Amino acid sequence: MTRFEKFAYPAIAVALLLAWFGLSRGNEALRTQAPASHVARGAR
Amino acid sequence: MNGRIARLLAVGVIGVLSAMVASAGMARTELENAIPVTPKGLLALAGNKGANVQVVDLRKLSDDDDDVGGYQDARVPGALPMPDCDPAKVPTAAFGRIRADIPTVLVSRDGDAATFARCRTAFLRVRNLEGGFAAWSEAGLPEEDGPYVAPKAGAGGGCL
């Protein structure tokens, strides 16, 4: 791996992890407002 | 660790994380679509230029038998007509102005879930107006009437 890759791959992974974390938290908040049928579907 | 293996491992991890983000993003869209927007919420969206929301009215163009009336009797300002969610019934002036790719709020007579479910597949990001036009009218929010008139060039599309 090049020096650039040693920096870039972890940076991309952390960015993706943060994006996933943010989306997941947002989805949890939205599930409290969504009709029950959609909450059940999202939980499966 | 061998550089090649490390690279493959990193790409694999990024691939898995990308899939997780995509999945959460799709779940977000689905959840957003499931939550109806209140009349006041729609009015707030109208005031937010960045929201770029199109309002599509699914009622008949005119309905004298119904106390709520049809599209031409009273409607959400800027709403585009699409009677019965049938593209073939869109008036000529509005033809081609309804877009599937921008956030959309569907207006029916009373926010009927079945009507919304039937029409939602025509749009990528779509929400139902809670209580339909009856609720909008009841809330005393601004209305317009008459046949749809396409905005002049440079005046924006059918968006609020």
GROMACS .gro file of C-alpha atoms in nm:
model
  204
    1MET     CA    1   0.000   0.000   0.000
    2THR     CA    2   0.118   0.350  -0.077
    3ARG     CA    3   0.140   0.619   0.187
    4PHE     CA    4  -0.167   0.784   0.032
    5GLU     CA    5  -0.368   0.464   0.057
    6LYS     CA    6  -0.267   0.419   0.419
    7PHE     CA    7  -0.435   0.752   0.489
    8ALA     CA    8  -0.722   0.741   0.240
    9TYR     CA    9  -0.873   0.401   0.318
   10PRO     CA   10  -0.918   0.461   0.691
   11ALA     CA   11  -1.049   0.812   0.620
   12ILE     CA   12  -1.310   0.677   0.378
   13ALA     CA   13  -1.405   0.401   0.621
   14VAL     CA   14  -1.449   0.647   0.909
   15ALA     CA   15  -1.657   0.881   0.687
   16LEU     CA   16  -1.882   0.593   0.582
   17LEU     CA   17  -1.917   0.473   0.939
   18LEU     CA   18  -2.018   0.822   1.053
   19ALA     CA   19  -2.266   0.851   0.765
   20TRP     CA   20  -2.419   0.515   0.856
   21PHE     CA   21  -2.436   0.609   1.221
   22GLY     CA   22  -2.606   0.941   1.140
   23LEU     CA   23  -2.857   0.779   0.906
   24SER     CA   24  -2.936   0.504   1.157
   25ARG     CA   25  -3.000   0.753   1.436
   26GLY     CA   26  -3.218   0.961   1.205
   27ASN     CA   27  -3.413   0.652   1.102
   28GLU     CA   28  -3.476   0.563   1.465
   29ALA     CA   29  -3.621   0.909   1.522
   30LEU     CA   30  -3.838   0.878   1.211
   31ARG     CA   31  -3.971   0.538   1.320
   32THR     CA   32  -4.137   0.704   1.617
   33GLN     CA   33  -4.343   0.914   1.373
   34ALA     CA   34  -4.411   0.658   1.101
   35PRO     CA   35  -4.726   0.444   1.093
   36ALA     CA   36  -4.693   0.108   1.270
   37SER     CA   37  -4.689  -0.095   0.946
   38HIS     CA   38  -4.373   0.079   0.828
   39VAL     CA   39  -4.203   0.051   1.166
   40ALA     CA   40  -4.258  -0.325   1.158
   41ARG     CA   41  -4.124  -0.346   0.804
   42GLY     CA   42  -3.814  -0.147   0.898
   43ALA     CA   43  -3.749  -0.365   1.201
   44ARG     CA   44  -3.744  -0.686   1.000
   45MET     CA   45   0.099  -0.758   0.617
   46ASN     CA   46   0.130  -0.805   0.245
   47GLY     CA   47   0.035  -0.478   0.073
   48ARG     CA   48  -0.194  -0.649  -0.173
   49ILE     CA   49  -0.387  -0.830   0.099
   50ALA     CA   50  -0.413  -0.509   0.304
   51ARG     CA   51  -0.552  -0.325   0.003
   52LEU     CA   52  -0.807  -0.598  -0.065
   53LEU     CA   53  -0.910  -0.594   0.299
   54ALA     CA   54  -0.950  -0.215   0.298
   55VAL     CA   55  -1.158  -0.222  -0.021
   56GLY     CA   56  -1.370  -0.501   0.125
   57VAL     CA   57  -1.437  -0.306   0.445
   58ILE     CA   58  -1.524   0.006   0.242
   59GLY     CA   59  -1.757  -0.202   0.027
   60VAL     CA   60  -1.940  -0.340   0.330
   61LEU     CA   61  -1.968   0.007   0.484
   62SER     CA   62  -2.096   0.149   0.155
   63ALA     CA   63  -2.365  -0.118   0.144
   64MET     CA   64  -2.465  -0.033   0.502
   65VAL     CA   65  -2.493   0.339   0.416
   66ALA     CA   66  -2.696   0.262   0.102
   67SER     CA   67  -2.930   0.037   0.299
   68ALA     CA   68  -2.980   0.298   0.571
   69GLY     CA   69  -3.039   0.561   0.302
   70MET     CA   70  -3.310   0.352   0.138
   71ALA     CA   71  -3.471   0.291   0.478
   72ARG     CA   72  -3.465   0.668   0.535
   73THR     CA   73  -3.646   0.735   0.207
   74GLU     CA   74  -3.905   0.471   0.287
   75LEU     CA   75  -3.966   0.613   0.634
   76GLU     CA   76  -3.988   0.969   0.506
   77ASN     CA   77  -4.242   0.860   0.248
   78ALA     CA   78  -4.450   0.694   0.520
   79ILE     CA   79  -4.484   1.006   0.731
   80PRO     CA   80  -4.767   1.233   0.616
   81VAL     CA   81  -4.706   1.606   0.606
   82THR     CA   82  -4.954   1.824   0.793
   83PRO     CA   83  -5.113   2.123   0.619
   84LYS     CA   84  -4.903   2.360   0.830
   85GLY     CA   85  -4.596   2.149   0.755
   86LEU     CA   86  -4.666   2.186   0.384
   87LEU     CA   87  -4.706   2.560   0.424
   88ALA     CA   88  -4.368   2.570   0.600
   89LEU     CA   89  -4.215   2.370   0.315
   90ALA     CA   90  -4.363   2.624   0.074
   91GLY     CA   91  -4.174   2.899   0.252
   92ASN     CA   92  -3.848   2.706   0.226
   93LYS     CA   93  -3.708   2.780  -0.119
   94GLY     CA   94  -3.444   2.510  -0.080
   95ALA     CA   95  -3.706   2.238  -0.026
   96ASN     CA   96  -3.814   2.247  -0.393
   97VAL     CA   97  -4.132   2.051  -0.330
   98GLN     CA   98  -4.395   1.990  -0.594
   99VAL     CA   99  -4.757   1.954  -0.488
  100VAL     CA  100  -4.972   1.722  -0.697
  101ASP     CA  101  -5.350   1.731  -0.656
  102LEU     CA  102  -5.521   1.400  -0.727
  103ARG     CA  103  -5.881   1.521  -0.708
  104LYS     CA  104  -6.109   1.558  -1.007
  105LEU     CA  105  -6.077   1.891  -1.186
  106SER     CA  106  -6.427   1.985  -1.083
  107ASP     CA  107  -6.662   1.812  -0.842
  108ASP     CA  108  -6.990   1.984  -0.770
  109ASP     CA  109  -7.126   1.688  -0.572
  110ASP     CA  110  -6.850   1.704  -0.312
  111ASP     CA  111  -6.835   1.969  -0.039
  112VAL     CA  112  -6.454   1.975  -0.063
  113GLY     CA  113  -6.482   2.032  -0.439
  114GLY     CA  114  -6.237   1.963  -0.716
  115TYR     CA  115  -5.902   2.104  -0.822
  116GLN     CA  116  -6.048   2.404  -1.000
  117ASP     CA  117  -6.283   2.490  -0.714
  118ALA     CA  118  -6.003   2.538  -0.459
  119ARG     CA  119  -5.651   2.401  -0.422
  120VAL     CA  120  -5.316   2.440  -0.254
  121PRO     CA  121  -5.145   2.733  -0.432
  122GLY     CA  122  -4.913   2.611  -0.705
  123ALA     CA  123  -5.052   2.255  -0.699
  124LEU     CA  124  -5.035   2.061  -1.023
  125PRO     CA  125  -5.345   1.868  -1.135
  126MET     CA  126  -5.328   1.492  -1.187
  127PRO     CA  127  -5.687   1.367  -1.151
  128ASP     CA  128  -5.714   1.010  -1.020
  129CYS     CA  129  -5.334   0.984  -1.046
  130ASP     CA  130  -5.380   0.922  -1.417
  131PRO     CA  131  -5.117   1.091  -1.638
  132ALA     CA  132  -5.365   1.075  -1.926
  133LYS     CA  133  -5.598   1.310  -1.735
  134VAL     CA  134  -5.339   1.581  -1.676
  135PRO     CA  135  -5.458   1.904  -1.844
  136THR     CA  136  -5.255   2.017  -2.144
  137ALA     CA  137  -5.120   2.325  -1.961
  138ALA     CA  138  -4.971   2.107  -1.688
  139PHE     CA  139  -4.853   1.829  -1.913
  140GLY     CA  140  -4.484   1.756  -1.867
  141ARG     CA  141  -4.461   1.971  -1.552
  142ILE     CA  142  -4.515   1.687  -1.309
  143ARG     CA  143  -4.179   1.528  -1.237
  144ALA     CA  144  -4.115   1.197  -1.069
  145ASP     CA  145  -3.767   1.287  -0.949
  146ILE     CA  146  -3.834   1.575  -0.711
  147PRO     CA  147  -3.987   1.561  -0.361
  148THR     CA  148  -4.363   1.550  -0.397
  149VAL     CA  149  -4.663   1.598  -0.170
  150LEU     CA  150  -4.983   1.431  -0.288
  151VAL     CA  151  -5.314   1.601  -0.214
  152SER     CA  152  -5.629   1.394  -0.220
  153ARG     CA  153  -5.975   1.480  -0.095
  154ASP     CA  154  -5.917   1.363   0.264
  155GLY     CA  155  -5.566   1.216   0.270
  156ASP     CA  156  -5.697   0.866   0.206
  157ALA     CA  157  -5.416   0.611   0.257
  158ALA     CA  158  -5.539   0.385  -0.026
  159THR     CA  159  -5.530   0.671  -0.278
  160PHE     CA  160  -5.180   0.761  -0.163
  161ALA     CA  161  -5.062   0.399  -0.182
  162ARG     CA  162  -5.196   0.370  -0.538
  163CYS     CA  163  -5.016   0.684  -0.655
  164ARG     CA  164  -4.692   0.683  -0.459
  165THR     CA  165  -4.514   0.448  -0.697
  166ALA     CA  166  -4.518   0.721  -0.962
  167PHE     CA  167  -4.274   0.931  -0.758
  168LEU     CA  168  -3.935   0.869  -0.602
  169ARG     CA  169  -3.980   1.078  -0.286
  170VAL     CA  170  -4.341   1.133  -0.199
  171ARG     CA  171  -4.549   1.217   0.108
  172ASN     CA  172  -4.919   1.236   0.169
  173LEU     CA  173  -5.094   1.553   0.283
  174GLU     CA  174  -5.249   1.452   0.615
  175GLY     CA  175  -5.625   1.500   0.598
  176GLY     CA  176  -5.602   1.593   0.229
  177PHE     CA  177  -5.741   1.915   0.092
  178ALA     CA  178  -6.026   1.900   0.344
  179ALA     CA  179  -5.773   1.953   0.625
  180TRP     CA  180  -5.591   2.226   0.432
  181SER     CA  181  -5.917   2.410   0.380
  182GLU     CA  182  -6.026   2.357   0.739
  183ALA     CA  183  -5.699   2.504   0.865
  184GLY     CA  184  -5.783   2.825   0.677
  185LEU     CA  185  -5.464   2.817   0.473
  186PRO     CA  186  -5.428   3.008   0.143
  187GLU     CA  187  -5.606   2.865  -0.161
  188GLU     CA  188  -5.631   2.937  -0.528
  189ASP     CA  189  -5.890   2.833  -0.784
  190GLY     CA  190  -5.958   2.821  -1.155
  191PRO     CA  191  -5.790   2.619  -1.427
  192TYR     CA  192  -5.419   2.547  -1.403
  193VAL     CA  193  -5.207   2.814  -1.567
  194ALA     CA  194  -4.843   2.731  -1.632
  195PRO     CA  195  -4.605   2.988  -1.481
  196LYS     CA  196  -4.424   3.214  -1.723
  197ALA     CA  197  -4.065   3.130  -1.814
  198GLY     CA  198  -3.829   3.217  -1.529
  199ALA     CA  199  -4.108   3.218  -1.274
  200GLY     CA  200  -4.035   2.863  -1.157
  201GLY     CA  201  -4.217   2.538  -1.222
  202GLY     CA  202  -4.514   2.392  -1.046
  203CYS     CA  203  -4.324   2.391  -0.720
  204LEU     CA  204  -4.431   2.595  -0.423
   0.00000   0.00000   0.00000
